mmCIF file of C-alpha atoms in Angstrom:
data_model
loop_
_atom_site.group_PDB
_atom_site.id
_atom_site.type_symbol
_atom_site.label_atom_id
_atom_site.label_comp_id
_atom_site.label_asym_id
_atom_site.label_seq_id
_atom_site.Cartn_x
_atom_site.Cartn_y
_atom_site.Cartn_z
ATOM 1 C CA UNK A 1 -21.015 3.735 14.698
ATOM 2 C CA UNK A 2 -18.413 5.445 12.190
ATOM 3 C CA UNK A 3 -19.616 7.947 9.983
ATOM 4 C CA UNK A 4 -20.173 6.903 6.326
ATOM 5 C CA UNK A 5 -20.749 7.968 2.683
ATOM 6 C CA UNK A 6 -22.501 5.646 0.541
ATOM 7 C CA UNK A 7 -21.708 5.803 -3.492
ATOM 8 C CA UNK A 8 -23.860 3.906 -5.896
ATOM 9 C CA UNK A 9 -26.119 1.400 -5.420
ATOM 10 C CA UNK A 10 -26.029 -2.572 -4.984
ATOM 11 C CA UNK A 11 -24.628 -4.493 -7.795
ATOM 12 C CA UNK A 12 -23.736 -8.270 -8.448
ATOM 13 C CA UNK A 13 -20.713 -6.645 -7.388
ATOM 14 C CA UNK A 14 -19.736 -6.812 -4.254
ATOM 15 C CA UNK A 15 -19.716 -4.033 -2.235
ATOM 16 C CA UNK A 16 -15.849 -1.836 -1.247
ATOM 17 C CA UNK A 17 -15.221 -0.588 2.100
ATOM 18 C CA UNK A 18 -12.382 2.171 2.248
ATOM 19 C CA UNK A 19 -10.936 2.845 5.038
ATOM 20 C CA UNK A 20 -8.509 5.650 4.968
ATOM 21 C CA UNK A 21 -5.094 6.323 6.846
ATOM 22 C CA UNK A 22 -3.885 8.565 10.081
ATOM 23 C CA UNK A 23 -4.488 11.924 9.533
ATOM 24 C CA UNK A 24 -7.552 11.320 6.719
ATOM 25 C CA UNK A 25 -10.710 11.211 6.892
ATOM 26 C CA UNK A 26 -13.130 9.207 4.104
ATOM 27 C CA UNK A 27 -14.181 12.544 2.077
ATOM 28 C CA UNK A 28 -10.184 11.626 0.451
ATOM 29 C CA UNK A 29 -11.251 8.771 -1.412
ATOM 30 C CA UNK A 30 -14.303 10.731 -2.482
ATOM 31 C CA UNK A 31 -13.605 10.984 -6.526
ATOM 32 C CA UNK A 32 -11.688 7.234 -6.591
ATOM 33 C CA UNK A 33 -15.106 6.331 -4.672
ATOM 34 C CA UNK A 34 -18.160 7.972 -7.283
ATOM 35 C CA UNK A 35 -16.101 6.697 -10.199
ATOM 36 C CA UNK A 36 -15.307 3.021 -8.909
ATOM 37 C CA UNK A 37 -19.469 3.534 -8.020
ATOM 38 C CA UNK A 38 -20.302 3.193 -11.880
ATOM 39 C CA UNK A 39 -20.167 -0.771 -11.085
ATOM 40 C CA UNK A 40 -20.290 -1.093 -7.665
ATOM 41 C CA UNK A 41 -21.826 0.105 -4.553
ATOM 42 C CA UNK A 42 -18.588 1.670 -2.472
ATOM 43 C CA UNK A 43 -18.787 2.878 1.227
ATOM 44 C CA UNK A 44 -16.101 5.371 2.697
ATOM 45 C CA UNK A 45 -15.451 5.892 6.348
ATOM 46 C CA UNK A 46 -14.357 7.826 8.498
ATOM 47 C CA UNK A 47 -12.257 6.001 11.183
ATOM 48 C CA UNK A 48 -12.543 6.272 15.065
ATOM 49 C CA UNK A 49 -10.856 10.025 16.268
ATOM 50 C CA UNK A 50 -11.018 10.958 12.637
ATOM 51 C CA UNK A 51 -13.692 13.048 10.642
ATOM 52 C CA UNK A 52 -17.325 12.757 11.516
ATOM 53 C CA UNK A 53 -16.756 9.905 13.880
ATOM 54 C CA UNK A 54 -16.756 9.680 17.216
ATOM 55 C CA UNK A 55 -14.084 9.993 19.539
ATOM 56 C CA UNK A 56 -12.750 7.313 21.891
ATOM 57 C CA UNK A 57 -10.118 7.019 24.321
ATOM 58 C CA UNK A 58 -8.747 4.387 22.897
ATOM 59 C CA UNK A 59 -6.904 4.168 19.105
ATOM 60 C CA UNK A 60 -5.411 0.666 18.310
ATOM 61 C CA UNK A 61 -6.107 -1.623 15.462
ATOM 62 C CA UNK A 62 -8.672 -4.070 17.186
ATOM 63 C CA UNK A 63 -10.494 -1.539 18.365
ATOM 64 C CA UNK A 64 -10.370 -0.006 14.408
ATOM 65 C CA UNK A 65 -11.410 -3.373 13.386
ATOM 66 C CA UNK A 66 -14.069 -3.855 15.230
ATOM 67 C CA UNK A 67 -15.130 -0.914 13.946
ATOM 68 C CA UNK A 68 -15.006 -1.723 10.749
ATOM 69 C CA UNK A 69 -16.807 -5.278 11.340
ATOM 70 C CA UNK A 70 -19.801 -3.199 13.304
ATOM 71 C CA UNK A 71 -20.518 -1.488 9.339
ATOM 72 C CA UNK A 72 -20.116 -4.200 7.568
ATOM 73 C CA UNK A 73 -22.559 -6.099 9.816
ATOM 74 C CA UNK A 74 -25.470 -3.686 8.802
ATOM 75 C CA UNK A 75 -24.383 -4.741 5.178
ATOM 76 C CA UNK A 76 -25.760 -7.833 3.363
ATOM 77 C CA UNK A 77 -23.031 -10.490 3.074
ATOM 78 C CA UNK A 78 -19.277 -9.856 2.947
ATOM 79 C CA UNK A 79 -17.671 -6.969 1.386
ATOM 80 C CA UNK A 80 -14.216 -5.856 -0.718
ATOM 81 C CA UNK A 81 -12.047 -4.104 2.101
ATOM 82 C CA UNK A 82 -9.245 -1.174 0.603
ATOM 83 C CA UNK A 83 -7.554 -0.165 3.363
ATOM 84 C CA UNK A 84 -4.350 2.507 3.090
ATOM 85 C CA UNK A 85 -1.495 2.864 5.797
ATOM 86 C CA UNK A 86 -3.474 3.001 9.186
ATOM 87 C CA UNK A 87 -6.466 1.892 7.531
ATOM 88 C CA UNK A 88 -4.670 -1.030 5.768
ATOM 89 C CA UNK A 89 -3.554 -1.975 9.184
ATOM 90 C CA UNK A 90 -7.180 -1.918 10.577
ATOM 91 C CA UNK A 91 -8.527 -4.084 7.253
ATOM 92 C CA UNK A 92 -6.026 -6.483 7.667
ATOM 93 C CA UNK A 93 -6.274 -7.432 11.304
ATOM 94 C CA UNK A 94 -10.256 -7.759 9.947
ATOM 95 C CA UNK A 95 -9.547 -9.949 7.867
ATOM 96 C CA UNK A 96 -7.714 -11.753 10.337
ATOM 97 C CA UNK A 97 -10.166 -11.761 12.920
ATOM 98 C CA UNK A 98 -13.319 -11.402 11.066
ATOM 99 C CA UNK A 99 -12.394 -13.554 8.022
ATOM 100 C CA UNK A 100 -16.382 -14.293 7.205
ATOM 101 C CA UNK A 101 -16.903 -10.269 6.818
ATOM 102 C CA UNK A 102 -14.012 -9.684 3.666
ATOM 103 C CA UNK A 103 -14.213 -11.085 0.480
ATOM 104 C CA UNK A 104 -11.143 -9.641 -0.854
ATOM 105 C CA UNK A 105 -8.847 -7.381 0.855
ATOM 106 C CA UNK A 106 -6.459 -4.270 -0.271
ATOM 107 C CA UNK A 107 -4.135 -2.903 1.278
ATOM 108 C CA UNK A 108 -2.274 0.069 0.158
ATOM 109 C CA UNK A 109 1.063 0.884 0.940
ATOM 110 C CA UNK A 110 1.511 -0.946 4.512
ATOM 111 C CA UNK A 111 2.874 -4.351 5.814
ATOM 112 C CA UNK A 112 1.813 -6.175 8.967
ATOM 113 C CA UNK A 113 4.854 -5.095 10.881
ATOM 114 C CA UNK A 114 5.742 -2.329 13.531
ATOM 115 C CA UNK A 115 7.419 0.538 12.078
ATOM 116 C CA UNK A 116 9.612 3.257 13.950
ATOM 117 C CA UNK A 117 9.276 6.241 11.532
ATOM 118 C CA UNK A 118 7.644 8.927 13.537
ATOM 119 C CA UNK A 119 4.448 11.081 13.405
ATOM 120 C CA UNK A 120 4.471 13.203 16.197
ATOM 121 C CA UNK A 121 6.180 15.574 14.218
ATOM 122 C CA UNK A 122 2.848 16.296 12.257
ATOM 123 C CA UNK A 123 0.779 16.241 15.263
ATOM 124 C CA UNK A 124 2.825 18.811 16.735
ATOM 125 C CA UNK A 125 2.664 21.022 13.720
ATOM 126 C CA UNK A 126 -1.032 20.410 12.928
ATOM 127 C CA UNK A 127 -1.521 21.594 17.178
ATOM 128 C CA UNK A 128 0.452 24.792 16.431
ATOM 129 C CA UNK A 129 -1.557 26.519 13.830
ATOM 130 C CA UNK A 130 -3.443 29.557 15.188
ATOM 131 C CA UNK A 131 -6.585 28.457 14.429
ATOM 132 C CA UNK A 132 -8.124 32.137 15.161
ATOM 133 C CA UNK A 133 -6.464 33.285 12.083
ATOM 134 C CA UNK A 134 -7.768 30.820 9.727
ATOM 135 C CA UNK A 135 -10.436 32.110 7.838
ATOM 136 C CA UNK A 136 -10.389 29.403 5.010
ATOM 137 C CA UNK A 137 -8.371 26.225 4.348
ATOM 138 C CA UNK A 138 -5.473 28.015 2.352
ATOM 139 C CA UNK A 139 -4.534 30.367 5.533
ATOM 140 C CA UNK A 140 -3.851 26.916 7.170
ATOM 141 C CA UNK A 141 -1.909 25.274 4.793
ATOM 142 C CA UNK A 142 0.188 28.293 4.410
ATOM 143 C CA UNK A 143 0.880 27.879 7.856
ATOM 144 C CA UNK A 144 1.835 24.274 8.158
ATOM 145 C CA UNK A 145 3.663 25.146 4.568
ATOM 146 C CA UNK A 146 6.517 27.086 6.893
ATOM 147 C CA UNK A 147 6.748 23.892 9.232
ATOM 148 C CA UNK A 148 6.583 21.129 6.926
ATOM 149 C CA UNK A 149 8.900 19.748 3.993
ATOM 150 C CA UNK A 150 6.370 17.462 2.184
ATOM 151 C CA UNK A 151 4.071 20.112 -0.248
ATOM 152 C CA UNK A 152 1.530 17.615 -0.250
ATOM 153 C CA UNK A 153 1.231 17.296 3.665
ATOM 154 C CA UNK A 154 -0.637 20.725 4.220
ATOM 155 C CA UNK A 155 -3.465 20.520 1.489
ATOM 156 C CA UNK A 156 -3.909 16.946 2.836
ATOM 157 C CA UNK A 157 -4.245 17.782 6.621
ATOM 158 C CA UNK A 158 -6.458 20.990 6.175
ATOM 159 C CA UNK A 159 -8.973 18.781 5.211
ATOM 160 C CA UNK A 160 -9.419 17.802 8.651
ATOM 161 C CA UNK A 161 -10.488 21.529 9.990
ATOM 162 C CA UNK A 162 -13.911 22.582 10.630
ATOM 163 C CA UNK A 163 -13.406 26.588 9.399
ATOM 164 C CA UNK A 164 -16.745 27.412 10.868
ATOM 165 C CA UNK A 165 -15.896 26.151 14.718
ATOM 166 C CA UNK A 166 -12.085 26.328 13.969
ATOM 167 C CA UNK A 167 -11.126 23.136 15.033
ATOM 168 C CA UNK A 168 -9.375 20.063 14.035
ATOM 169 C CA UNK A 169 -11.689 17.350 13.551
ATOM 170 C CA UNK A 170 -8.920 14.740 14.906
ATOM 171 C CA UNK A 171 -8.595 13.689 18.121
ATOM 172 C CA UNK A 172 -5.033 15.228 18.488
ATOM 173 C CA UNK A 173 -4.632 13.986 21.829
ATOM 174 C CA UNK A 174 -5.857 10.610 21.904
ATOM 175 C CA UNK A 175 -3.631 10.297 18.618
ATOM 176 C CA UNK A 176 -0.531 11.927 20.235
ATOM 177 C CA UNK A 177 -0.873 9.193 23.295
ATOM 178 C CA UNK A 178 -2.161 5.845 21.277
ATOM 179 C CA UNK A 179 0.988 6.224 18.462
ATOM 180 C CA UNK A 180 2.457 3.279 19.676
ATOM 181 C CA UNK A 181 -0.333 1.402 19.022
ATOM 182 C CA UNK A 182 -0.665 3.042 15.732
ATOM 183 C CA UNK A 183 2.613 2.238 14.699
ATOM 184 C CA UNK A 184 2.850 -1.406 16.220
ATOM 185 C CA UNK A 185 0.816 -4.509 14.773
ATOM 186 C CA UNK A 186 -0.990 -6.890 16.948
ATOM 187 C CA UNK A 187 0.884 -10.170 17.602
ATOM 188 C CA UNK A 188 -1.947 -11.997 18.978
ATOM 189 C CA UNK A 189 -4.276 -12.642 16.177
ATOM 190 C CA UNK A 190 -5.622 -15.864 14.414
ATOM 191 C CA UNK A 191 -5.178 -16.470 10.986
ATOM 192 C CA UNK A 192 -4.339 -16.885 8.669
ATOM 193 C CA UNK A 193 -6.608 -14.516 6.343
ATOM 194 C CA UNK A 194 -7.067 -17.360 3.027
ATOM 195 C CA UNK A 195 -9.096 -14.969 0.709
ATOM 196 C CA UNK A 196 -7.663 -12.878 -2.079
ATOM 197 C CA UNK A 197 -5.560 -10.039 -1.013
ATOM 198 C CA UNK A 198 -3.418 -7.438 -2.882
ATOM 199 C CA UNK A 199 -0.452 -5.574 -1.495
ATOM 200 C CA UNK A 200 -0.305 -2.562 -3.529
ATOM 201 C CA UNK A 201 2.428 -0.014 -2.693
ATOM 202 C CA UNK A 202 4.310 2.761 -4.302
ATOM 203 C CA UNK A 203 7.357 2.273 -5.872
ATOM 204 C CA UNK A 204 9.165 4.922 -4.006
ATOM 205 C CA UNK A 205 7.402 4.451 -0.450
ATOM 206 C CA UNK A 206 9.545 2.158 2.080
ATOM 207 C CA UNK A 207 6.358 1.360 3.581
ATOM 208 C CA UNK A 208 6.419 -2.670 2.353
ATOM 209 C CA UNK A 209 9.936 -3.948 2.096
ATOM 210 C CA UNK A 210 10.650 -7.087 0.198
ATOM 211 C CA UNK A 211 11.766 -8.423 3.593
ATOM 212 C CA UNK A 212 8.598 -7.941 4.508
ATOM 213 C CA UNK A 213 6.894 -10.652 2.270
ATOM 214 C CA UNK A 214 7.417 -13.587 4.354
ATOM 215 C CA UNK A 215 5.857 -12.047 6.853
ATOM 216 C CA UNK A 216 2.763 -10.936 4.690
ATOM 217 C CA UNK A 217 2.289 -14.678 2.952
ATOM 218 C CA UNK A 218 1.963 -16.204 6.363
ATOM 219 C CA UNK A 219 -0.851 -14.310 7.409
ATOM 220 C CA UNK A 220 -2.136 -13.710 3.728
ATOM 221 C CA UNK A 221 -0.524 -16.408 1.627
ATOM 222 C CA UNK A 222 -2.781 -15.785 -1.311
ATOM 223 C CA UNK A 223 -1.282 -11.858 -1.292
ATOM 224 C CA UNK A 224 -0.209 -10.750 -4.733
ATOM 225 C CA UNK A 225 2.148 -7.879 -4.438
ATOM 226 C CA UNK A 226 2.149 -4.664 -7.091
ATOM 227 C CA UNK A 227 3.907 -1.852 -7.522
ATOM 228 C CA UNK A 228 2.879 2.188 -8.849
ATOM 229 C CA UNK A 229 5.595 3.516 -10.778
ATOM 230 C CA UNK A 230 6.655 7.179 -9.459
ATOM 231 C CA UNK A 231 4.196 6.993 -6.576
ATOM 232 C CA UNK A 232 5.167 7.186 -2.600
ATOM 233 C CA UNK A 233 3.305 6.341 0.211
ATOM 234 C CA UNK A 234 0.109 8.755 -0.971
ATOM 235 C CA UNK A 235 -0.038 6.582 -3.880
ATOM 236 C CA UNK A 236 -3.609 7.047 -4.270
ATOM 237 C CA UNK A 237 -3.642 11.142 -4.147
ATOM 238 C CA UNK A 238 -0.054 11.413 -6.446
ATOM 239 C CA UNK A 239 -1.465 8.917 -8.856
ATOM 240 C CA UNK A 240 -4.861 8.494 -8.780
ATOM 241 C CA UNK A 241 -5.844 7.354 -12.331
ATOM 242 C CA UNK A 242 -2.693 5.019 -12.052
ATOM 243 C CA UNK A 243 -4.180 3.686 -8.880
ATOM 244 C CA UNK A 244 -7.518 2.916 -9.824
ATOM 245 C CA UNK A 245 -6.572 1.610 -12.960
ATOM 246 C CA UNK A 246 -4.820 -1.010 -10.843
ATOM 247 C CA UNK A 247 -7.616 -1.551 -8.300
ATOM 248 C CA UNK A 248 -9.543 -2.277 -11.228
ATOM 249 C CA UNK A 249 -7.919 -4.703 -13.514
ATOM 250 C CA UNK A 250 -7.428 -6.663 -9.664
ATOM 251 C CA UNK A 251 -10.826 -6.388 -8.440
ATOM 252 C CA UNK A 252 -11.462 -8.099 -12.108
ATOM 253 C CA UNK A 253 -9.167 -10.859 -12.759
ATOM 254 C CA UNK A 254 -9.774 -12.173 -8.824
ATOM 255 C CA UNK A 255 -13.379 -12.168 -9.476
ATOM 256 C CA UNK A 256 -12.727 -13.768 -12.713
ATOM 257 C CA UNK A 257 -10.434 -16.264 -11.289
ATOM 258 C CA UNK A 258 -13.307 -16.845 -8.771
ATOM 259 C CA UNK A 259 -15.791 -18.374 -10.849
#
């Protein structure tokens, strides 16, 4: 089963499942996690190839949803499901396929849709460090600094090395040969998904087009869509505060709306 951090106990609440995106692991959404925790019990992951977790052979988004559905089935009763960019992908063909496991779904900063930007470029990088030299996180990133443009990108991928045993703890390979399947969406699902759901994206990402809607409401058609001002596809790490603030009033008026 994935590995997991649990935050907070069991409220009338129900409880959040995070699932993060490629690259992440669930130690990201560690602060958003303890503070949304104050009212909530909230559960990070670590997906398949990613973290703690084990490694498969295998990386597409019914095999991460399946995943998913294998935690929440050692829960009691259905669960809020955040899911961002990979992860939002994996939570929403849940939803779709497992509709009895989500009680409300998030999805940050993706669309169901196949997208052609590429990511190889990152795996490629992240495989060239000289690990041997790396002594602590910030002799990485100064490394991956020289071959990437994004500042945030090296910070945020260093927290997927083990210093100690100087390894990546993704599955570089299996990642490198599945990325068709982690840039694709699965055609052949039932649906549609009837329970709340919120699309929230950055304002500056491309990640969720307004052509995309159409395609959203069929599968979801009670999706709401917002927006972070100033944020891009990391919307939860460039504006954190902004982002939970926005998870929050949500998570409220849908469970207001509810009763």
């Amino acid at each position: 089963m994935l590995n997991l951090t649990t935050y907070g106990d069991q409220t009338d609440s129900p409880t959040l499942l995070i699932a993060h995106g490629l690259f992440g692991a669930g130690r990201n959404w560690g602060a958003l996690a303890k503070r949304l925790s104050q009212t909530r019990r909230v559960i990070t992951v670590d997906m398949r190839n990613h973290g703690e977790s084990p490694w498969y052979n295998s990386h597409n988004y019914k095999d991460l949803a399946a995943d998913l559905a294998e935690v929440i089935d050692t829960l009691d009763g259905p669960v809020d499901v955040l899911g961002h960019s990979m992860g939002g992908k994996a939570a929403m063909v849940l939803a779709l396929t497992r509709p009895e496991l989500v009680n409300r779904l998030i999805v940050a900063d993706i669309a169901p849709v196949p997208y052609d930007h590429g990511q190889m470029q990152y795996i490629e990088a992240m495989k060239a460090v000289d690990l041997g030299k790396v002594k602590r996180r910030a002799d990485a990133e100064a490394q991956l600094s020289d071959m990437l443009e994004d500042p945030i990108l090296p910070g945020f991928f260093t927290q997927s090395i083990d210093i100690k045993a100087k390894k990546w703890r993704l599955n570089l390979e299996v990642l490198a040969r599945e990325m068709p399947d982690i840039l694709s969406f699965p055609k052949d699902l039932t649906g549609p998904f009837e329970g709340p759901a919120l699309f929230l994206s950055g304002a500056d990402s491309h990640y969720v087009k307004r052509e995309y809607r159409p395609v959203i409401k069929q599968l979801f058609p009670a999706a709401q869509f917002a927006k972070i001002p100033d944020a891009g596809h990391w919307l939860h790490a460039e504006k954190p505060r902004e982002f939970e603030a926005a998870l929050r009033v949500w998570l409220d008026q849908s469970a207001a709306s509810a009763t």
